[in-house]
Amino acid sequence: MEAKVILYLEALGVQITTGDALLGMVIREVEQRLKNLSNQTELPEGLEPMAIRMVVGEYLSILKGMGLLNITTIDLEAAEKQIKEGDTQITYSVGEGTLTPEQRLDSLIAAMRSLNMAEIYRYRRLVW
């Protein structure tokens, strides 16, 4: 799974090397959390995409918290919905432009870290 996480991070513009200790710890934490929630000894194959997304979100959150996050390929500026030239009026399409780039990044990270419990329940085993 580490190789898939690295590909995902590289697609977002985060440079990472194989064997990053922090990334390995985050992968193990997310895998264990999903195994505990599903009561499985191995991570079900169907939960791997969710696990990858969660690992990326957790990893980005940690890097951001440490001040080490440097993403240059993600455009966090709000897209313009309407531009009026006379007296210069700009309307943004997302949140009417009220979110800062950092708030949009935080929203992206929160969405990636979120659990879809309905998907996890599909793989849940009962505990006796």
Coordinates of C-alpha atoms in Angstrom, one line a residue:
M1 CA 0.0 0.0 0.0
E2 CA 2.9 2.3 0.6
A3 CA 3.7 2.6 -3.1
K4 CA 0.1 3.6 -3.9
V5 CA 0.2 6.2 -1.1
I6 CA 3.4 7.6 -2.5
L7 CA 1.8 7.8 -6.0
Y8 CA -1.2 9.6 -4.6
L9 CA 1.0 12.1 -2.7
E10 CA 3.2 12.7 -5.8
A11 CA 0.0 13.3 -7.9
L12 CA -0.8 16.1 -5.4
G13 CA 2.7 17.5 -5.7
V14 CA 4.2 16.3 -2.5
Q15 CA 7.7 14.8 -2.9
I16 CA 8.2 11.7 -0.8
T17 CA 10.7 8.9 -0.8
T18 CA 10.1 5.2 -0.1
G19 CA 10.8 4.3 3.5
D20 CA 9.7 7.6 5.1
A21 CA 9.4 6.7 8.8
L22 CA 6.5 9.1 9.4
L23 CA 4.6 7.8 6.4
G24 CA 5.1 4.2 7.6
M25 CA 3.7 5.0 11.0
V26 CA 0.7 6.8 9.5
I27 CA 0.0 3.8 7.2
R28 CA 0.2 1.3 10.2
E29 CA -2.1 3.6 12.3
V30 CA -4.8 3.9 9.6
E31 CA -4.6 0.2 8.8
Q32 CA -5.0 -0.7 12.5
R33 CA -7.9 1.7 12.9
L34 CA -9.8 0.2 9.9
K35 CA -9.0 -3.4 11.1
N36 CA -10.4 -2.5 14.5
L37 CA -13.5 -0.9 13.1
S38 CA -14.2 -3.9 10.8
N39 CA -12.9 -6.5 13.4
Q40 CA -10.7 -8.1 10.8
T41 CA -7.1 -9.4 11.2
E42 CA -6.2 -8.2 7.7
L43 CA -7.4 -5.0 5.9
P44 CA -10.1 -6.0 3.5
E45 CA -9.2 -5.3 -0.1
G46 CA -12.3 -3.2 -0.6
L47 CA -11.2 -0.8 2.1
E48 CA -7.8 -0.2 0.6
P49 CA -8.8 2.9 -1.4
M50 CA -10.3 4.4 1.7
A51 CA -7.2 3.6 3.7
I52 CA -5.0 5.2 1.0
R53 CA -7.1 8.4 1.0
M54 CA -7.1 8.5 4.8
V55 CA -3.3 7.9 5.0
V56 CA -2.7 10.8 2.6
G57 CA -5.0 13.1 4.6
E58 CA -3.4 12.2 7.9
Y59 CA 0.1 12.6 6.4
L60 CA -0.7 16.0 4.9
S61 CA -2.3 17.1 8.2
I62 CA 0.8 16.2 10.1
L63 CA 3.1 17.9 7.6
K64 CA 0.9 21.0 7.7
G65 CA 1.0 21.0 11.5
M66 CA 4.7 20.8 11.5
G67 CA 5.1 23.6 9.0
L68 CA 6.7 21.3 6.4
L69 CA 3.9 21.1 3.9
N70 CA 4.9 22.5 0.5
I71 CA 2.4 21.9 -2.2
T72 CA 2.9 23.9 -5.4
T73 CA 0.7 21.9 -7.8
I74 CA -2.6 22.4 -6.1
D75 CA -4.3 25.7 -7.0
L76 CA -6.1 26.7 -3.8
E77 CA -7.4 30.0 -5.2
A78 CA -11.2 30.2 -5.6
A79 CA -12.5 30.0 -9.2
E80 CA -14.3 33.0 -10.4
K81 CA -17.9 32.5 -11.3
Q82 CA -18.6 36.0 -12.7
I83 CA -16.5 39.0 -13.5
K84 CA -18.0 42.4 -14.2
E85 CA -15.8 45.0 -15.7
G86 CA -17.8 48.2 -14.9
D87 CA -16.9 49.1 -11.3
T88 CA -15.0 45.8 -11.1
Q89 CA -17.1 43.1 -9.4
I90 CA -15.8 39.6 -9.0
T91 CA -18.0 36.7 -7.7
Y92 CA -16.3 33.5 -6.7
S93 CA -17.9 30.1 -7.4
V94 CA -17.1 28.4 -4.1
G95 CA -18.3 30.0 -0.9
E96 CA -18.6 33.3 -2.7
G97 CA -14.8 33.7 -2.2
T98 CA -15.0 33.8 1.6
L99 CA -12.6 30.9 2.2
T100 CA -8.9 31.5 2.3
P101 CA -6.5 29.2 0.5
E102 CA -5.5 27.7 3.8
Q103 CA -9.2 27.1 4.7
R104 CA -9.7 25.3 1.4
L105 CA -6.6 23.1 2.1
D106 CA -7.9 22.3 5.5
S107 CA -11.3 21.3 4.0
L108 CA -9.5 19.1 1.5
I109 CA -7.5 17.4 4.2
A110 CA -10.5 16.9 6.4
A111 CA -12.4 15.3 3.6
M112 CA -9.5 12.9 2.9
R113 CA -9.3 12.0 6.6
S114 CA -13.0 11.3 7.1
L115 CA -14.3 7.8 7.6
N116 CA -17.2 6.4 5.6
M117 CA -18.7 4.2 8.2
A118 CA -21.3 2.7 5.8
E119 CA -18.4 1.4 3.7
I120 CA -16.7 0.0 6.8
Y121 CA -19.8 -1.7 8.0
R122 CA -19.9 -3.7 4.8
Y123 CA -16.8 -5.5 5.9
R124 CA -17.6 -5.7 9.7
R125 CA -17.4 -9.0 11.5
L126 CA -19.3 -9.6 14.7
V127 CA -17.3 -10.0 17.9
W128 CA -18.5 -12.8 20.3

